[in-house]
XYZ file of N, CA, C and O in Angstrom:
416
model
N 71.917 100.601 109.966
C 72.935 99.610 110.294
C 73.500 99.869 111.679
O 73.991 100.952 111.949
N 73.479 98.868 112.541
C 73.997 99.013 113.880
C 75.486 98.732 113.989
O 76.091 98.997 115.008
N 76.062 98.187 112.932
C 77.485 97.823 112.998
C 78.380 99.041 112.884
O 78.127 99.944 112.099
N 79.438 99.058 113.671
C 80.429 100.117 113.557
C 81.243 99.896 112.293
O 81.459 98.762 111.870
N 81.683 100.976 111.728
C 82.443 100.907 110.485
C 83.907 100.591 110.771
O 84.531 101.226 111.617
N 84.435 99.603 110.071
C 85.850 99.275 110.205
C 86.694 100.447 109.697
O 86.283 101.174 108.795
N 87.860 100.591 110.286
C 88.802 101.636 109.899
C 89.957 100.982 109.156
O 90.585 100.049 109.676
N 90.212 101.450 107.946
C 91.327 100.948 107.154
C 92.243 102.129 106.849
O 91.778 103.199 106.463
N 93.538 101.924 107.060
C 94.523 102.963 106.792
C 95.684 102.355 106.020
O 96.041 101.198 106.226
N 96.272 103.171 105.170
C 97.571 102.849 104.579
C 98.536 103.915 105.080
O 98.222 105.112 105.031
N 99.661 103.473 105.602
C 100.703 104.399 106.036
C 101.883 104.262 105.091
O 102.321 103.150 104.795
N 102.345 105.399 104.604
C 103.536 105.451 103.757
C 104.643 106.116 104.562
O 104.509 107.269 104.959
N 105.701 105.361 104.819
C 106.808 105.888 105.605
C 108.095 105.848 104.816
O 108.294 104.958 103.977
N 108.963 106.799 105.094
C 110.333 106.746 104.596
C 111.237 106.808 105.816
O 111.104 107.689 106.664
N 112.144 105.840 105.892
C 113.000 105.649 107.059
C 114.437 106.027 106.706
O 114.893 105.791 105.585
N 115.137 106.587 107.655
C 116.568 106.863 107.495
C 117.275 105.536 107.200
O 117.233 104.623 108.028
N 117.897 105.404 106.013
C 118.515 104.116 105.651
C 119.538 103.620 106.667
O 119.670 102.413 106.870
N 120.238 104.515 107.340
C 121.250 104.112 108.319
C 120.618 103.458 109.544
O 121.295 102.747 110.286
N 119.321 103.689 109.753
C 118.636 103.144 110.927
C 117.572 102.112 110.549
O 116.744 101.732 111.377
N 117.613 101.643 109.311
C 116.556 100.777 108.798
C 116.419 99.467 109.575
O 115.308 99.050 109.900
N 117.530 98.825 109.896
C 117.451 97.552 110.627
C 116.804 97.743 111.999
O 115.944 96.956 112.409
N 117.204 98.793 112.699
C 116.612 99.078 114.012
C 115.128 99.382 113.876
O 114.314 98.904 114.672
N 114.772 100.164 112.869
C 113.363 100.499 112.660
C 112.540 99.239 112.405
O 111.476 99.054 112.996
N 113.035 98.390 111.518
C 112.290 97.167 111.175
C 112.072 96.281 112.401
O 111.006 95.696 112.568
N 113.058 96.178 113.273
C 112.912 95.386 114.495
C 111.842 95.968 115.406
O 111.008 95.232 115.949
N 111.855 97.290 115.590
C 110.854 97.937 116.441
C 109.457 97.818 115.848
O 108.484 97.594 116.570
N 109.363 97.949 114.535
C 108.069 97.820 113.865
C 107.519 96.404 114.027
O 106.342 96.218 114.358
N 108.356 95.410 113.816
C 107.915 94.017 113.956
C 107.442 93.738 115.382
O 106.410 93.080 115.590
N 108.163 94.267 116.369
C 107.781 94.084 117.771
C 106.421 94.738 118.040
O 105.553 94.161 118.707
N 106.214 95.937 117.509
C 104.959 96.665 117.718
C 103.790 95.946 117.042
O 102.721 95.786 117.639
N 103.979 95.481 115.828
C 102.904 94.779 115.110
C 102.528 93.497 115.846
O 101.349 93.207 116.049
N 103.531 92.737 116.260
C 103.259 91.477 116.954
C 102.443 91.731 118.216
O 101.446 91.059 118.472
N 102.838 92.721 119.006
C 102.129 93.024 120.250
C 100.716 93.520 119.967
O 99.758 93.113 120.639
N 100.551 94.369 118.970
C 99.234 94.926 118.664
C 98.244 93.845 118.257
O 97.113 93.806 118.737
N 98.678 92.952 117.380
C 97.785 91.892 116.899
C 97.482 90.894 118.016
O 96.350 90.437 118.170
N 98.482 90.596 118.833
C 98.301 89.624 119.916
C 97.450 90.180 121.060
O 96.597 89.477 121.597
N 97.642 91.443 121.421
C 97.036 91.995 122.636
C 95.743 92.774 122.418
O 94.977 92.948 123.357
N 95.507 93.262 121.211
C 94.370 94.151 120.986
C 93.306 93.479 120.117
O 93.518 93.280 118.920
N 92.152 93.154 120.687
C 91.090 92.518 119.902
C 90.627 93.370 118.721
O 90.216 92.836 117.702
N 90.717 94.694 118.846
C 90.252 95.589 117.788
C 91.228 95.803 116.649
O 90.890 96.406 115.630
N 92.464 95.303 116.801
C 93.434 95.360 115.706
C 93.253 94.073 114.909
O 93.669 93.002 115.334
N 92.600 94.193 113.765
C 92.265 93.001 112.979
C 93.402 92.575 112.064
O 93.550 91.391 111.766
N 94.199 93.554 111.590
C 95.274 93.216 110.663
C 96.285 94.356 110.622
O 95.905 95.514 110.562
N 97.544 94.013 110.650
C 98.630 94.959 110.387
C 99.621 94.249 109.483
O 100.209 93.237 109.872
N 99.778 94.749 108.280
C 100.721 94.175 107.321
C 101.754 95.239 106.973
O 101.380 96.377 106.687
N 103.029 94.876 106.979
C 104.114 95.802 106.653
C 104.947 95.227 105.522
O 105.303 94.045 105.552
N 105.262 96.070 104.547
C 106.127 95.680 103.433
C 107.073 96.841 103.134
O 106.804 97.982 103.480
N 108.189 96.522 102.471
C 109.089 97.558 101.975
C 109.166 97.427 100.459
O 108.982 96.342 99.907
N 109.428 98.537 99.807
C 109.519 98.533 98.353
C 110.830 97.882 97.920
O 111.883 98.187 98.477
N 110.764 97.008 96.934
C 111.963 96.302 96.481
C 113.051 97.263 96.031
O 114.218 97.068 96.348
N 112.667 98.299 95.273
C 113.673 99.208 94.715
C 114.104 100.282 95.716
O 115.051 101.013 95.455
N 113.412 100.357 96.857
C 113.742 101.365 97.871
C 113.329 100.820 99.238
O 112.269 101.144 99.751
N 114.177 99.963 99.839
C 113.813 99.287 101.088
C 113.503 100.234 102.242
O 112.848 99.836 103.206
N 113.962 101.469 102.156
C 113.678 102.441 103.218
C 112.244 102.975 103.147
O 111.772 103.643 104.055
N 111.549 102.643 102.063
C 110.153 103.054 101.906
C 109.252 101.905 102.360
O 109.205 100.849 101.732
N 108.583 102.133 103.478
C 107.760 101.121 104.136
C 106.292 101.462 103.902
O 105.906 102.634 103.936
N 105.488 100.441 103.666
C 104.046 100.618 103.524
C 103.350 99.701 104.522
O 103.707 98.523 104.653
N 102.383 100.262 105.244
C 101.603 99.498 106.211
C 100.152 99.488 105.775
O 99.618 100.528 105.383
N 99.525 98.338 105.852
C 98.087 98.213 105.659
C 97.506 97.830 107.008
O 97.902 96.819 107.594
N 96.607 98.680 107.516
C 96.081 98.529 108.871
C 94.571 98.387 108.820
O 93.907 99.120 108.093
N 94.043 97.452 109.600
C 92.592 97.243 109.679
C 92.189 97.161 111.147
O 92.700 96.329 111.897
N 91.283 98.054 111.542
C 90.788 98.128 112.913
C 89.290 97.865 112.919
O 88.589 98.208 111.966
N 88.783 97.296 114.013
C 87.366 96.953 114.117
C 86.477 98.186 113.967
O 85.410 98.117 113.346
N 86.921 99.306 114.518
C 86.145 100.548 114.440
C 87.023 101.700 114.921
O 88.188 101.500 115.280
N 86.468 102.895 114.930
C 87.232 104.079 115.334
C 87.712 103.967 116.776
O 88.828 104.372 117.100
N 86.886 103.412 117.656
C 87.278 103.252 119.060
C 88.502 102.336 119.183
O 89.414 102.605 119.974
N 88.539 101.277 118.398
C 89.685 100.357 118.420
C 90.944 101.057 117.915
O 92.040 100.856 118.458
N 90.803 101.879 116.896
C 91.940 102.632 116.363
C 92.468 103.603 117.425
O 93.674 103.663 117.682
N 91.572 104.347 118.061
C 91.982 105.302 119.090
C 92.622 104.579 120.284
O 93.613 105.054 120.841
N 92.066 103.434 120.666
C 92.644 102.646 121.759
C 94.055 102.175 121.394
O 94.964 102.189 122.230
N 94.245 101.778 120.143
C 95.557 101.329 119.670
C 96.599 102.428 119.846
O 97.713 102.177 120.319
N 96.234 103.654 119.487
C 97.175 104.770 119.567
C 97.632 105.045 120.997
O 98.711 105.591 121.208
N 96.814 104.655 121.967
C 97.116 104.931 123.375
C 97.852 103.795 124.085
O 98.259 103.954 125.233
N 98.063 102.665 123.417
C 98.680 101.520 124.086
C 100.163 101.771 124.384
O 100.835 102.491 123.647
N 100.676 101.147 125.443
C 102.104 101.298 125.764
C 103.020 100.823 124.626
O 104.041 101.461 124.361
N 102.670 99.725 123.954
C 103.555 99.228 122.892
C 103.571 100.177 121.695
O 104.617 100.365 121.083
N 102.442 100.802 121.365
C 102.448 101.764 120.260
C 103.209 103.028 120.657
O 103.993 103.559 119.867
N 103.010 103.497 121.887
C 103.718 104.695 122.352
C 105.234 104.457 122.382
O 106.010 105.341 122.005
N 105.642 103.264 122.780
C 107.073 102.914 122.766
C 107.609 102.972 121.335
O 108.666 103.557 121.080
N 106.889 102.361 120.407
C 107.284 102.371 118.993
C 107.419 103.808 118.488
O 108.415 104.176 117.861
N 106.398 104.656 118.743
C 106.426 106.038 118.252
C 107.613 106.802 118.827
O 108.294 107.536 118.109
N 107.873 106.618 120.113
C 108.966 107.336 120.773
C 110.322 106.887 120.246
O 111.160 107.718 119.887
N 110.531 105.570 120.177
C 111.842 105.050 119.782
C 112.133 105.211 118.298
O 113.298 105.217 117.901
N 111.113 105.333 117.465
C 111.350 105.469 116.018
C 111.254 106.913 115.531
O 111.501 107.177 114.354
N 110.924 107.843 116.413
C 110.702 109.237 115.990
C 111.876 109.798 115.183
O 111.671 110.460 114.160
N 113.097 109.512 115.607
C 114.267 110.055 114.900
C 114.609 109.264 113.636
O 115.446 109.696 112.848
N 113.973 108.121 113.442
C 114.251 107.269 112.282
C 113.356 107.594 111.089
O 113.721 107.334 109.947
N 112.170 108.118 111.370
C 111.158 108.350 110.337
C 111.399 109.704 109.678
O 111.304 110.741 110.319
N 111.724 109.660 108.378
C 111.930 110.903 107.626
C 110.611 111.500 107.155
O 110.479 112.705 107.051
N 109.649 110.630 106.835
C 108.325 111.124 106.450
C 107.286 110.054 106.746
O 107.586 108.859 106.735
N 106.072 110.534 107.030
C 104.942 109.655 107.324
C 103.696 110.282 106.730
O 103.405 111.444 106.971
N 102.998 109.493 105.952
C 101.741 109.935 105.366
C 100.694 108.872 105.650
O 100.873 107.709 105.306
N 99.614 109.266 106.343
C 98.515 108.349 106.642
C 97.395 108.588 105.650
O 96.922 109.714 105.508
N 96.983 107.520 104.973
C 95.942 107.628 103.965
C 94.708 106.866 104.419
O 94.732 105.638 104.486
N 93.620 107.567 104.748
C 92.369 106.854 104.999
C 91.894 106.271 103.668
O 91.946 106.944 102.645
N 91.484 105.033 103.682
C 91.021 104.383 102.454
C 89.714 103.660 102.722
O 89.367 103.369 103.863
N 88.988 103.385 101.656
C 87.742 102.628 101.740
C 87.980 101.273 101.103
O 88.354 101.199 99.926
N 87.793 100.198 101.857
C 88.021 98.876 101.281
C 86.981 98.543 100.218
O 85.808 98.852 100.384
N 87.453 97.942 99.157
C 86.559 97.391 98.135
C 86.304 95.933 98.482
O 85.168 95.493 98.580
N 87.379 95.194 98.732
C 87.274 93.814 99.183
C 88.571 93.460 99.881
O 89.649 93.659 99.334
N 88.464 92.964 101.099
C 89.610 92.467 101.831
C 89.416 90.971 102.011
O 88.446 90.545 102.633
N 90.307 90.182 101.449
C 90.178 88.729 101.510
C 91.530 88.138 101.860
O 92.567 88.656 101.470
N 91.510 87.048 102.600
C 92.752 86.366 102.970
C 92.477 84.877 103.039
O 91.334 84.453 103.178
N 93.508 84.084 102.914
C 93.390 82.636 102.990
C 94.266 82.114 104.087
O 95.330 82.631 104.332
């Protein structure tokens, strides 16, 4: 197979509740820029848990490993990481294998 393998990640974050509104704004800005500016960022979805809004889950889909690495180096991602560093209480990145990704 000549095709590069897509990269799928789930990120589990816990945010300082006192800074949640600021975090959500920065995250939304970063996601919008990544999807708009980076051809290799195929999907970024962010949700918070109903019973614990400070617990954020991200579903990320990149065209390949090169696209993922390029994403990490972008100015908008670096800005997000720098400005949210003090807000994030925990971060766990889970590499996952897609069974089926479908959207309408």
